[in-house]
Short mmCIF file of C-alpha atoms and ligand atoms in Angstrom, two decimals:
data_model
loop_
_atom_site.label_atom_id
_atom_site.label_comp_id
_atom_site.label_asym_id
_atom_site.label_seq_id
_atom_site.Cartn_x
_atom_site.Cartn_y
_atom_site.Cartn_z
CA MET A 1 166.18 -67.59 -203.48
CA CYS A 2 168.09 -65.13 -201.38
CA THR A 3 166.08 -62.43 -199.57
CA GLU A 4 167.68 -58.98 -199.64
CA LYS A 5 168.43 -58.02 -196.03
CA LEU A 6 167.76 -54.30 -195.75
CA PHE A 7 168.48 -54.34 -191.99
CA GLU A 8 172.14 -55.04 -192.80
CA LYS A 9 172.42 -51.76 -194.73
CA ASN A 10 170.19 -49.60 -192.58
CA VAL A 11 169.28 -50.83 -189.15
CA TYR A 12 166.87 -47.92 -188.62
CA LEU A 13 164.30 -48.87 -191.31
CA LYS A 14 161.02 -49.27 -189.44
CA ASN A 15 158.68 -49.90 -192.38
CA GLY A 16 158.60 -50.50 -196.12
CA ASN A 17 156.57 -51.71 -199.08
CA PHE A 18 157.81 -55.00 -200.49
CA LYS A 19 156.82 -57.56 -203.11
CA ILE A 20 155.42 -60.91 -202.01
CA ILE A 21 157.41 -63.66 -203.73
CA LYS A 22 155.71 -66.65 -202.16
CA VAL A 23 152.90 -67.55 -199.73
CA ILE A 24 153.48 -71.00 -198.21
CA ASN A 25 150.59 -72.68 -196.33
CA LYS A 26 151.80 -74.81 -193.43
CA ASP A 27 149.64 -76.74 -190.93
CA ASN A 28 148.80 -73.95 -188.50
CA SER A 29 150.62 -70.99 -189.99
CA ILE A 30 151.47 -69.21 -193.20
CA HIS A 31 155.04 -68.37 -194.22
CA ILE A 32 155.53 -65.27 -196.36
CA ILE A 33 158.61 -64.75 -198.54
CA LEU A 34 159.33 -61.16 -199.62
CA ASP A 35 161.81 -59.86 -202.21
CA LYS A 36 163.50 -57.82 -199.45
CA THR A 37 162.94 -57.44 -195.74
CA ILE A 38 163.55 -55.25 -192.70
CA PHE A 39 162.85 -58.21 -190.35
CA PHE A 40 165.91 -59.68 -188.63
CA PRO A 41 165.65 -63.50 -188.45
CA THR A 42 166.55 -65.33 -185.21
CA GLY A 43 170.33 -65.85 -185.06
CA GLY A 44 173.60 -64.97 -183.35
CA GLY A 45 171.99 -65.03 -179.91
CA GLN A 46 169.41 -62.42 -180.92
CA SER A 47 165.68 -63.12 -181.14
CA CYS A 48 163.90 -62.28 -184.39
CA ASP A 49 161.98 -59.10 -185.12
CA ILE A 50 158.21 -59.02 -184.82
CA GLY A 51 155.73 -56.68 -186.48
CA THR A 52 153.13 -56.78 -189.25
CA ILE A 53 152.86 -57.66 -192.92
CA GLY A 54 149.63 -56.13 -194.26
CA ASP A 55 147.01 -56.78 -191.57
CA PHE A 56 148.81 -59.83 -190.23
CA ASN A 57 151.06 -60.20 -187.18
CA VAL A 58 154.50 -61.65 -187.82
CA ILE A 59 155.26 -63.97 -184.87
CA ASP A 60 158.46 -65.62 -186.08
CA VAL A 61 161.15 -64.92 -188.66
CA TYR A 62 163.84 -67.39 -189.73
CA GLU A 63 166.37 -67.86 -192.51
CA ASP A 64 166.56 -71.22 -194.29
CA GLU A 65 169.63 -72.86 -195.82
CA THR A 66 169.00 -71.10 -199.16
CA LYS A 67 169.28 -67.73 -197.35
CA THR A 68 165.56 -67.15 -197.86
CA ILE A 69 163.88 -65.34 -195.00
CA HIS A 70 160.50 -66.73 -193.87
CA HIS A 71 158.00 -64.45 -192.10
CA VAL A 72 155.60 -66.61 -190.09
CA ILE A 73 152.05 -65.39 -189.44
CA SER A 74 149.80 -67.35 -187.10
CA GLU A 75 146.78 -67.59 -189.41
CA LYS A 76 145.45 -70.57 -191.28
CA LYS A 77 144.22 -68.39 -194.15
CA CYS A 78 145.28 -64.97 -195.37
CA SER A 79 144.47 -62.61 -198.21
CA LEU A 80 148.11 -61.96 -199.17
CA LYS A 81 148.90 -63.00 -202.75
CA GLU A 82 152.10 -63.64 -204.63
CA GLY A 83 153.11 -60.70 -206.80
CA ASP A 84 151.30 -58.12 -204.62
CA TYR A 85 153.14 -55.30 -202.88
CA VAL A 86 152.46 -55.06 -199.18
CA ASP A 87 153.15 -52.60 -196.32
CA VAL A 88 155.47 -53.97 -193.67
CA PHE A 89 156.00 -52.52 -190.16
CA LEU A 90 158.51 -53.47 -187.48
CA ASP A 91 157.70 -53.53 -183.76
CA TRP A 92 160.38 -50.89 -183.22
CA ASP A 93 160.37 -51.02 -179.39
CA HIS A 94 161.15 -54.72 -179.57
CA ARG A 95 163.89 -54.20 -182.16
CA PHE A 96 165.51 -51.26 -180.35
CA ASP A 97 165.48 -53.25 -177.10
CA ASN A 98 167.38 -56.01 -178.93
CA MET A 99 169.82 -53.49 -180.42
CA GLN A 100 170.57 -51.84 -177.05
CA ARG A 101 171.10 -55.19 -175.35
CA HIS A 102 173.24 -56.65 -178.13
CA LEU A 103 175.56 -53.66 -178.35
CA GLY A 104 175.76 -53.49 -174.54
CA GLU A 105 176.95 -57.08 -174.56
CA HIS A 106 179.59 -56.28 -177.23
CA ILE A 107 180.99 -53.32 -175.26
CA LEU A 108 181.10 -55.25 -171.97
CA SER A 109 182.75 -58.28 -173.61
CA GLY A 110 185.29 -55.92 -175.22
CA VAL A 111 186.08 -54.39 -171.83
CA PHE A 112 186.58 -57.82 -170.19
CA HIS A 113 188.92 -58.66 -173.07
CA ASN A 114 190.89 -55.42 -173.07
CA GLU A 115 191.10 -55.05 -169.29
CA TYR A 116 191.61 -58.64 -168.16
CA GLY A 117 192.29 -60.75 -171.26
CA GLY A 118 188.99 -62.61 -170.77
CA ILE A 119 187.30 -64.27 -173.74
CA ASN A 120 183.53 -64.39 -174.09
CA ARG A 121 182.72 -68.10 -174.54
CA GLY A 122 178.95 -67.95 -174.10
CA PHE A 123 176.14 -65.45 -174.39
CA HIS A 124 172.51 -65.67 -173.33
CA MET A 125 169.82 -63.04 -173.78
CA GLY A 126 167.15 -64.02 -171.24
CA ASN A 127 163.92 -62.33 -170.35
CA ASP A 128 165.10 -61.09 -166.94
CA TYR A 129 168.81 -60.58 -167.61
CA MET A 130 171.64 -61.36 -170.01
CA THR A 131 174.71 -63.45 -169.23
CA ILE A 132 178.18 -63.78 -170.72
CA ASP A 133 180.63 -66.53 -169.79
CA ILE A 134 184.16 -65.16 -169.56
CA HIS A 135 187.12 -67.53 -169.82
CA LEU A 136 190.47 -66.24 -168.57
CA GLU A 137 192.48 -68.62 -170.84
CA ASP A 138 196.21 -68.84 -169.92
CA ASN A 139 196.08 -65.48 -168.24
CA GLN A 140 199.29 -64.41 -166.50
CA LYS A 141 197.79 -61.46 -164.63
CA HIS A 142 194.39 -62.69 -163.50
CA ASN A 143 193.25 -66.10 -162.28
CA GLU A 144 189.73 -65.05 -161.25
CA ILE A 145 187.11 -62.39 -161.87
CA THR A 146 186.16 -60.65 -158.65
CA TRP A 147 183.22 -58.37 -157.96
CA ASP A 148 185.60 -55.39 -157.82
CA MET A 149 186.87 -56.29 -161.31
CA CYS A 150 183.23 -56.39 -162.47
CA LYS A 151 182.59 -52.94 -160.99
CA ASN A 152 185.63 -51.59 -162.80
CA ALA A 153 184.43 -53.22 -166.06
CA GLU A 154 181.01 -51.64 -165.51
CA ILE A 155 182.52 -48.15 -165.12
CA LYS A 156 184.68 -48.64 -168.25
CA THR A 157 181.70 -49.93 -170.25
CA ASN A 158 179.52 -46.99 -169.28
CA SER A 159 182.37 -44.58 -170.13
CA ILE A 160 182.40 -46.02 -173.65
CA ILE A 161 178.62 -45.50 -173.72
CA TYR A 162 178.94 -41.81 -172.62
CA ASN A 163 181.73 -41.21 -175.16
CA ASN A 164 179.17 -42.01 -177.83
CA GLN A 165 181.64 -43.88 -180.01
CA LYS A 166 180.71 -44.85 -183.56
CA VAL A 167 179.63 -48.43 -184.27
CA LYS A 168 180.54 -49.56 -187.78
CA THR A 169 180.01 -52.76 -189.68
CA PHE A 170 182.59 -54.18 -192.07
CA ASN A 171 181.72 -56.92 -194.56
CA PHE A 172 184.20 -59.42 -195.95
CA LYS A 173 183.56 -62.03 -198.64
CA THR A 174 186.12 -64.52 -197.24
CA LYS A 175 187.96 -65.25 -193.99
CA ASN A 176 191.23 -64.46 -195.75
CA GLU A 177 190.05 -60.93 -196.62
CA ALA A 178 189.20 -60.34 -192.94
CA LYS A 179 192.42 -61.82 -191.53
CA ASP A 180 194.14 -58.48 -190.79
CA PHE A 181 191.15 -56.89 -189.12
CA PRO A 182 191.59 -56.75 -185.32
CA VAL A 183 188.99 -58.97 -183.61
CA ARG A 184 188.75 -60.12 -179.98
CA LYS A 185 187.57 -63.61 -180.94
CA ARG A 186 188.80 -65.98 -183.66
CA LEU A 187 186.64 -65.93 -186.80
CA GLU A 188 184.57 -69.07 -187.18
CA LEU A 189 182.82 -68.49 -190.52
CA GLU A 190 184.69 -69.07 -193.78
CA GLU A 191 182.76 -66.56 -195.88
CA ASP A 192 180.31 -63.63 -195.73
CA ILE A 193 181.91 -62.29 -192.57
CA ARG A 194 180.41 -59.28 -190.83
CA ILE A 195 182.53 -57.53 -188.22
CA VAL A 196 180.96 -55.08 -185.80
CA CYS A 197 183.51 -52.52 -184.62
CA VAL A 198 183.01 -50.13 -181.69
CA GLY A 199 185.18 -46.98 -181.84
CA SER A 200 188.17 -46.60 -184.15
CA GLU A 201 189.08 -49.67 -186.21
CA ASN A 202 192.79 -49.03 -185.44
CA ASN A 203 192.26 -49.26 -181.69
CA PRO A 204 188.68 -50.44 -181.20
CA SER A 205 186.84 -50.56 -177.89
CA ASP A 206 185.44 -53.78 -179.27
CA SER A 207 185.56 -55.65 -182.55
CA VAL A 208 183.90 -58.99 -183.20
CA ALA A 209 182.07 -60.92 -185.91
CA CYS A 210 178.29 -60.65 -185.44
CA CYS A 211 175.20 -60.88 -187.62
CA GLY A 212 172.87 -59.09 -185.16
CA THR A 213 171.46 -55.57 -185.19
CA HIS A 214 173.16 -52.75 -183.25
CA PRO A 215 172.69 -48.97 -182.87
CA ASN A 216 175.23 -46.91 -184.85
CA THR A 217 176.57 -45.11 -181.76
CA THR A 218 177.34 -46.42 -178.26
CA GLY A 219 175.38 -43.61 -176.55
CA GLN A 220 172.13 -45.25 -177.66
CA VAL A 221 172.78 -48.16 -175.27
CA GLY A 222 172.05 -45.65 -172.49
CA LEU A 223 173.17 -47.73 -169.53
CA LEU A 224 174.70 -51.06 -168.61
CA LYS A 225 174.48 -52.60 -165.13
CA ILE A 226 176.20 -55.75 -163.90
CA TYR A 227 174.09 -57.69 -161.38
CA LYS A 228 176.48 -60.39 -160.18
CA VAL A 229 179.35 -62.72 -161.08
CA GLU A 230 179.50 -66.47 -160.48
CA ALA A 231 182.19 -69.08 -161.09
CA ASN A 232 180.75 -71.52 -163.63
CA LYS A 233 182.43 -74.53 -165.26
CA GLY A 234 185.91 -73.03 -165.17
CA MET A 235 184.60 -69.69 -166.40
CA TYR A 236 182.96 -66.63 -164.87
CA ARG A 237 179.29 -65.98 -165.60
CA ILE A 238 178.46 -62.28 -165.59
CA TYR A 239 174.78 -61.36 -165.12
CA PHE A 240 173.87 -57.94 -166.48
CA GLU A 241 171.33 -55.82 -168.32
CA ALA A 242 171.59 -52.97 -170.82
CA GLY A 243 169.45 -50.20 -172.29
CA LYS A 244 165.95 -49.38 -171.12
CA ARG A 245 165.73 -52.74 -169.35
CA ALA A 246 168.66 -51.76 -167.09
CA LEU A 247 166.79 -48.58 -166.16
CA LEU A 248 163.50 -50.42 -165.54
CA SER A 249 165.29 -52.89 -163.30
CA TYR A 250 166.73 -49.92 -161.34
CA GLN A 251 163.17 -48.67 -160.81
CA THR A 252 162.11 -52.06 -159.45
CA ILE A 253 165.17 -52.31 -157.21
CA TYR A 254 164.65 -48.80 -155.83
CA ASP A 255 160.97 -49.55 -155.15
CA THR A 256 162.05 -52.55 -153.10
CA LEU A 257 164.83 -50.63 -151.33
CA ASN A 258 162.52 -47.73 -150.50
CA GLN A 259 159.94 -50.12 -149.04
CA LEU A 260 162.64 -51.81 -146.96
CA SER A 261 164.10 -48.54 -145.72
CA ASN A 262 160.62 -47.32 -144.69
CA GLN A 263 159.89 -50.60 -142.95
CA TYR A 264 163.15 -50.47 -140.97
CA SER A 265 163.22 -46.65 -140.58
CA ALA A 266 166.67 -46.69 -142.13
CA GLY A 267 168.63 -45.00 -144.88
CA PHE A 268 170.29 -47.12 -147.58
CA ASP A 269 173.61 -46.72 -145.77
CA ASP A 270 172.46 -48.26 -142.47
CA LEU A 271 169.71 -50.55 -143.79
CA ILE A 272 171.76 -53.75 -143.51
CA ASP A 273 172.81 -52.85 -139.92
CA LYS A 274 169.20 -52.19 -138.95
CA ILE A 275 168.03 -55.49 -140.49
CA ARG A 276 170.81 -57.36 -138.63
CA ALA A 277 169.89 -55.64 -135.34
CA LYS A 278 166.24 -56.59 -135.85
CA GLU A 279 167.17 -60.19 -136.61
CA GLU A 280 169.30 -60.30 -133.46
CA LYS A 281 166.36 -58.98 -131.43
CA ASN A 282 164.01 -61.52 -133.04
CA LYS A 283 166.40 -64.31 -132.12
CA GLU A 284 166.54 -63.12 -128.50
CA THR A 285 162.73 -62.99 -128.38
CA LYS A 286 162.49 -66.47 -129.87
CA ASP A 287 164.94 -67.85 -127.31
CA ARG A 288 162.98 -66.21 -124.50
CA VAL A 289 159.65 -67.59 -125.80
CA TYR A 290 161.21 -71.06 -126.01
CA LYS A 291 162.44 -70.85 -122.41
CA LEU A 292 159.09 -69.50 -121.15
CA ALA A 293 157.16 -72.24 -122.94
CA LYS A 294 159.48 -74.85 -121.46
CA HIS A 295 158.91 -73.39 -118.00
CA ILE A 296 155.12 -73.22 -118.39
CA THR A 297 154.81 -76.76 -119.78
CA ALA A 298 156.87 -78.12 -116.87
CA GLU A 299 154.59 -76.27 -114.43
CA GLU A 300 151.51 -77.64 -116.20
CA GLU A 301 152.86 -81.17 -116.05
CA ASN A 302 153.44 -80.82 -112.31
CA LYS A 303 149.98 -79.34 -111.75
CA ILE A 304 148.21 -82.11 -113.68
CA MET A 305 150.34 -84.77 -112.03
CA LYS A 306 149.26 -83.53 -108.59
CA ASN A 307 145.59 -83.52 -109.63
CA LEU A 308 145.55 -86.99 -111.14
CA VAL A 309 142.49 -88.99 -110.03
CA ASN A 310 140.84 -92.11 -111.23
CA LYS A 311 138.43 -90.31 -113.60
CA PRO A 312 138.75 -88.29 -116.83
CA LEU A 313 140.39 -84.86 -116.59
CA ALA A 314 140.28 -81.95 -119.05
CA TYR A 315 142.33 -78.74 -119.25
CA LYS A 316 142.01 -75.85 -121.68
CA TYR A 317 144.80 -73.68 -123.10
CA ASP A 318 144.92 -70.43 -125.08
CA ILE A 319 148.64 -69.72 -125.23
CA LEU A 320 150.50 -73.04 -125.45
CA THR A 321 150.81 -74.51 -128.96
CA ILE A 322 149.54 -77.92 -130.05
CA ASP A 323 153.13 -79.20 -130.15
CA GLU A 324 153.74 -78.02 -126.60
CA LEU A 325 150.49 -79.65 -125.42
CA LEU A 326 151.49 -82.89 -127.18
CA LYS A 327 154.73 -82.86 -125.23
CA VAL A 328 152.89 -82.35 -121.92
CA GLY A 329 150.45 -85.18 -122.72
CA ARG A 330 153.17 -87.61 -123.84
CA ASN A 331 155.27 -86.96 -120.74
CA LEU A 332 152.26 -87.64 -118.52
CA SER A 333 150.90 -90.58 -120.48
CA PRO A 334 152.64 -93.43 -118.56
CA SER A 335 151.38 -92.05 -115.22
CA LEU A 336 147.74 -91.59 -116.27
CA THR A 337 145.05 -93.65 -114.63
CA SER A 338 142.19 -92.39 -116.77
CA LEU A 339 141.63 -90.21 -119.87
CA LEU A 340 143.38 -86.83 -120.09
CA SER A 341 141.98 -84.18 -122.52
CA LEU A 342 144.12 -81.15 -123.37
CA VAL A 343 142.15 -78.56 -125.34
CA HIS A 344 143.86 -76.13 -127.69
CA ASN A 345 141.28 -73.35 -127.73
CA PRO A 346 142.45 -71.32 -130.79
CA SER A 347 142.01 -74.29 -133.15
CA ASN A 348 139.11 -76.15 -131.40
CA THR A 349 141.39 -79.15 -131.06
CA ILE A 350 141.21 -81.78 -128.30
CA LEU A 351 144.25 -83.94 -127.63
CA LEU A 352 143.43 -87.20 -125.81
CA PHE A 353 145.96 -89.20 -123.78
CA SER A 354 145.91 -92.43 -121.76
CA ASN A 355 148.37 -95.00 -120.52
CA GLY A 356 147.00 -97.42 -123.11
CA ASN A 357 144.21 -98.95 -121.00
CA ILE A 358 141.74 -96.61 -122.69
CA ASP A 359 141.87 -96.62 -126.49
CA CYS A 360 142.00 -92.88 -127.43
CA GLY A 361 141.98 -93.60 -131.18
CA LYS A 362 138.82 -95.71 -130.87
CA LEU A 363 137.07 -93.04 -128.77
CA VAL A 364 137.69 -90.50 -131.53
CA LYS A 365 136.71 -92.91 -134.27
CA ASP A 366 133.41 -93.90 -132.58
CA ASN A 367 132.28 -90.49 -131.30
CA ALA A 368 133.89 -87.50 -133.05
CA ALA A 369 131.82 -87.64 -136.22
CA ILE A 370 128.58 -87.05 -134.22
CA TYR A 371 129.69 -83.41 -133.78
CA GLY A 372 131.45 -83.02 -137.11
CA GLY A 373 134.87 -83.66 -135.53
CA LYS A 374 137.72 -84.93 -137.63
CA GLY A 375 140.76 -86.76 -136.41
CA GLY A 376 142.22 -90.06 -135.30
CA GLY A 377 145.15 -91.58 -133.49
CA ARG A 378 146.52 -94.50 -131.55
CA LYS A 379 145.68 -96.15 -128.21
CA GLU A 380 147.83 -93.81 -126.07
CA SER A 381 147.03 -90.59 -127.90
CA ALA A 382 144.62 -89.15 -130.45
CA ARG A 383 143.39 -85.79 -131.62
CA VAL A 384 140.17 -84.35 -132.95
CA ILE A 385 139.33 -80.95 -134.45
CA PHE A 386 135.80 -79.56 -134.22
CA PRO A 387 134.17 -77.04 -136.55
CA LYS A 388 132.65 -75.13 -133.57
CA LYS A 389 133.90 -74.30 -130.07
CA ASP A 390 130.51 -75.34 -128.58
CA TYR A 391 131.14 -78.98 -129.44
CA ILE A 392 134.25 -79.26 -127.28
CA ASP A 393 132.49 -79.41 -123.90
CA VAL A 394 129.74 -81.60 -125.29
CA PHE A 395 132.28 -84.05 -126.65
CA ILE A 396 134.25 -84.16 -123.38
CA GLU A 397 131.00 -84.80 -121.45
CA LEU A 398 130.10 -87.58 -123.86
CA LEU A 399 133.48 -89.27 -123.31
CA GLU A 400 133.12 -88.96 -119.52
CA LYS A 401 129.71 -90.65 -119.69
CA HIS A 402 131.20 -93.31 -121.91
CA LEU A 403 133.96 -94.11 -119.46
CA ARG A 404 131.84 -94.19 -116.28
ZN1 ZN B 501 175.98 -58.31 -181.98
#
């Protein structure tokens, strides 16, 4: 059976009372068939409506090959019976969001077509943004879509929104009947063609076949914002948002911008310059720190080298990093005559070095666990981390005793 689609005649119906034709029990859900419906089924790049039938939430709506619309409720049992009349409500916020976005996409695609001869070859309505893929075909005037062209398209699109043009739907039984109607994209369906026309049908701002739901004036889109353009598989992918979502994304972006401008004590106009200046300064500081560390490690190497004796030595550090200490130890390693311990105070880490005559890895393996130390290593170098600072001196003393 064919469900009567009330949303095609009046897109603003938010509720109704309809007859239940069939209740179909599936594995984990129940599918309800009504004599007529205000629920738009998934199709044409638009997600389905959601809402309620009686006390039950409608989570999915689809149309089968017999043009019957199924309303899916996520219950295993329900009290709805065939022949009963039931109250039906749409989630209007969800529907209106879809309508704003869908019409926004039509207007923008129309502008890309009218301004640059671009054809919309793909459309995606994502959760965070929408995209259209514009193909320039055998365009004589344009061989790419630049960001400036996008900004121009955005201004033109929003002008059509402010002009509050009428949006009308024209229905045709066959493709032949529709052949003289101006459309920006070749008709694909053979019959039951629905053309959505923005502005006058003699010189439309946009005109294209579509089965989705749209507001009846462009002003209801409110706003359209393009986010970016990317070359993609020989086409240009335009990222954008329309309606309330475009406004909400502005709020998020301004929150971020305001935080950044406070952090850098900058206005929006000099924010980038201030960030660049800060980055430059950070780089200078980093270079200076690198040079200082190099200088200090060289000094340390010299100092230890001069102090080398035939018994274990230990040095403690607060500022040098573990990597820098490793470098010092490795450079000294071949010259060592006994065990060298370099302590990294902030992390309670001891780095052990020898020329290979003393097995550092074995020392750690045999003794570290006594004080809860964890680590390991090779003959020439090993490391151990202790849970408490107090264990560092005790451990070093233990090793000294061991090596006497
Ligand atoms: Zn549409």
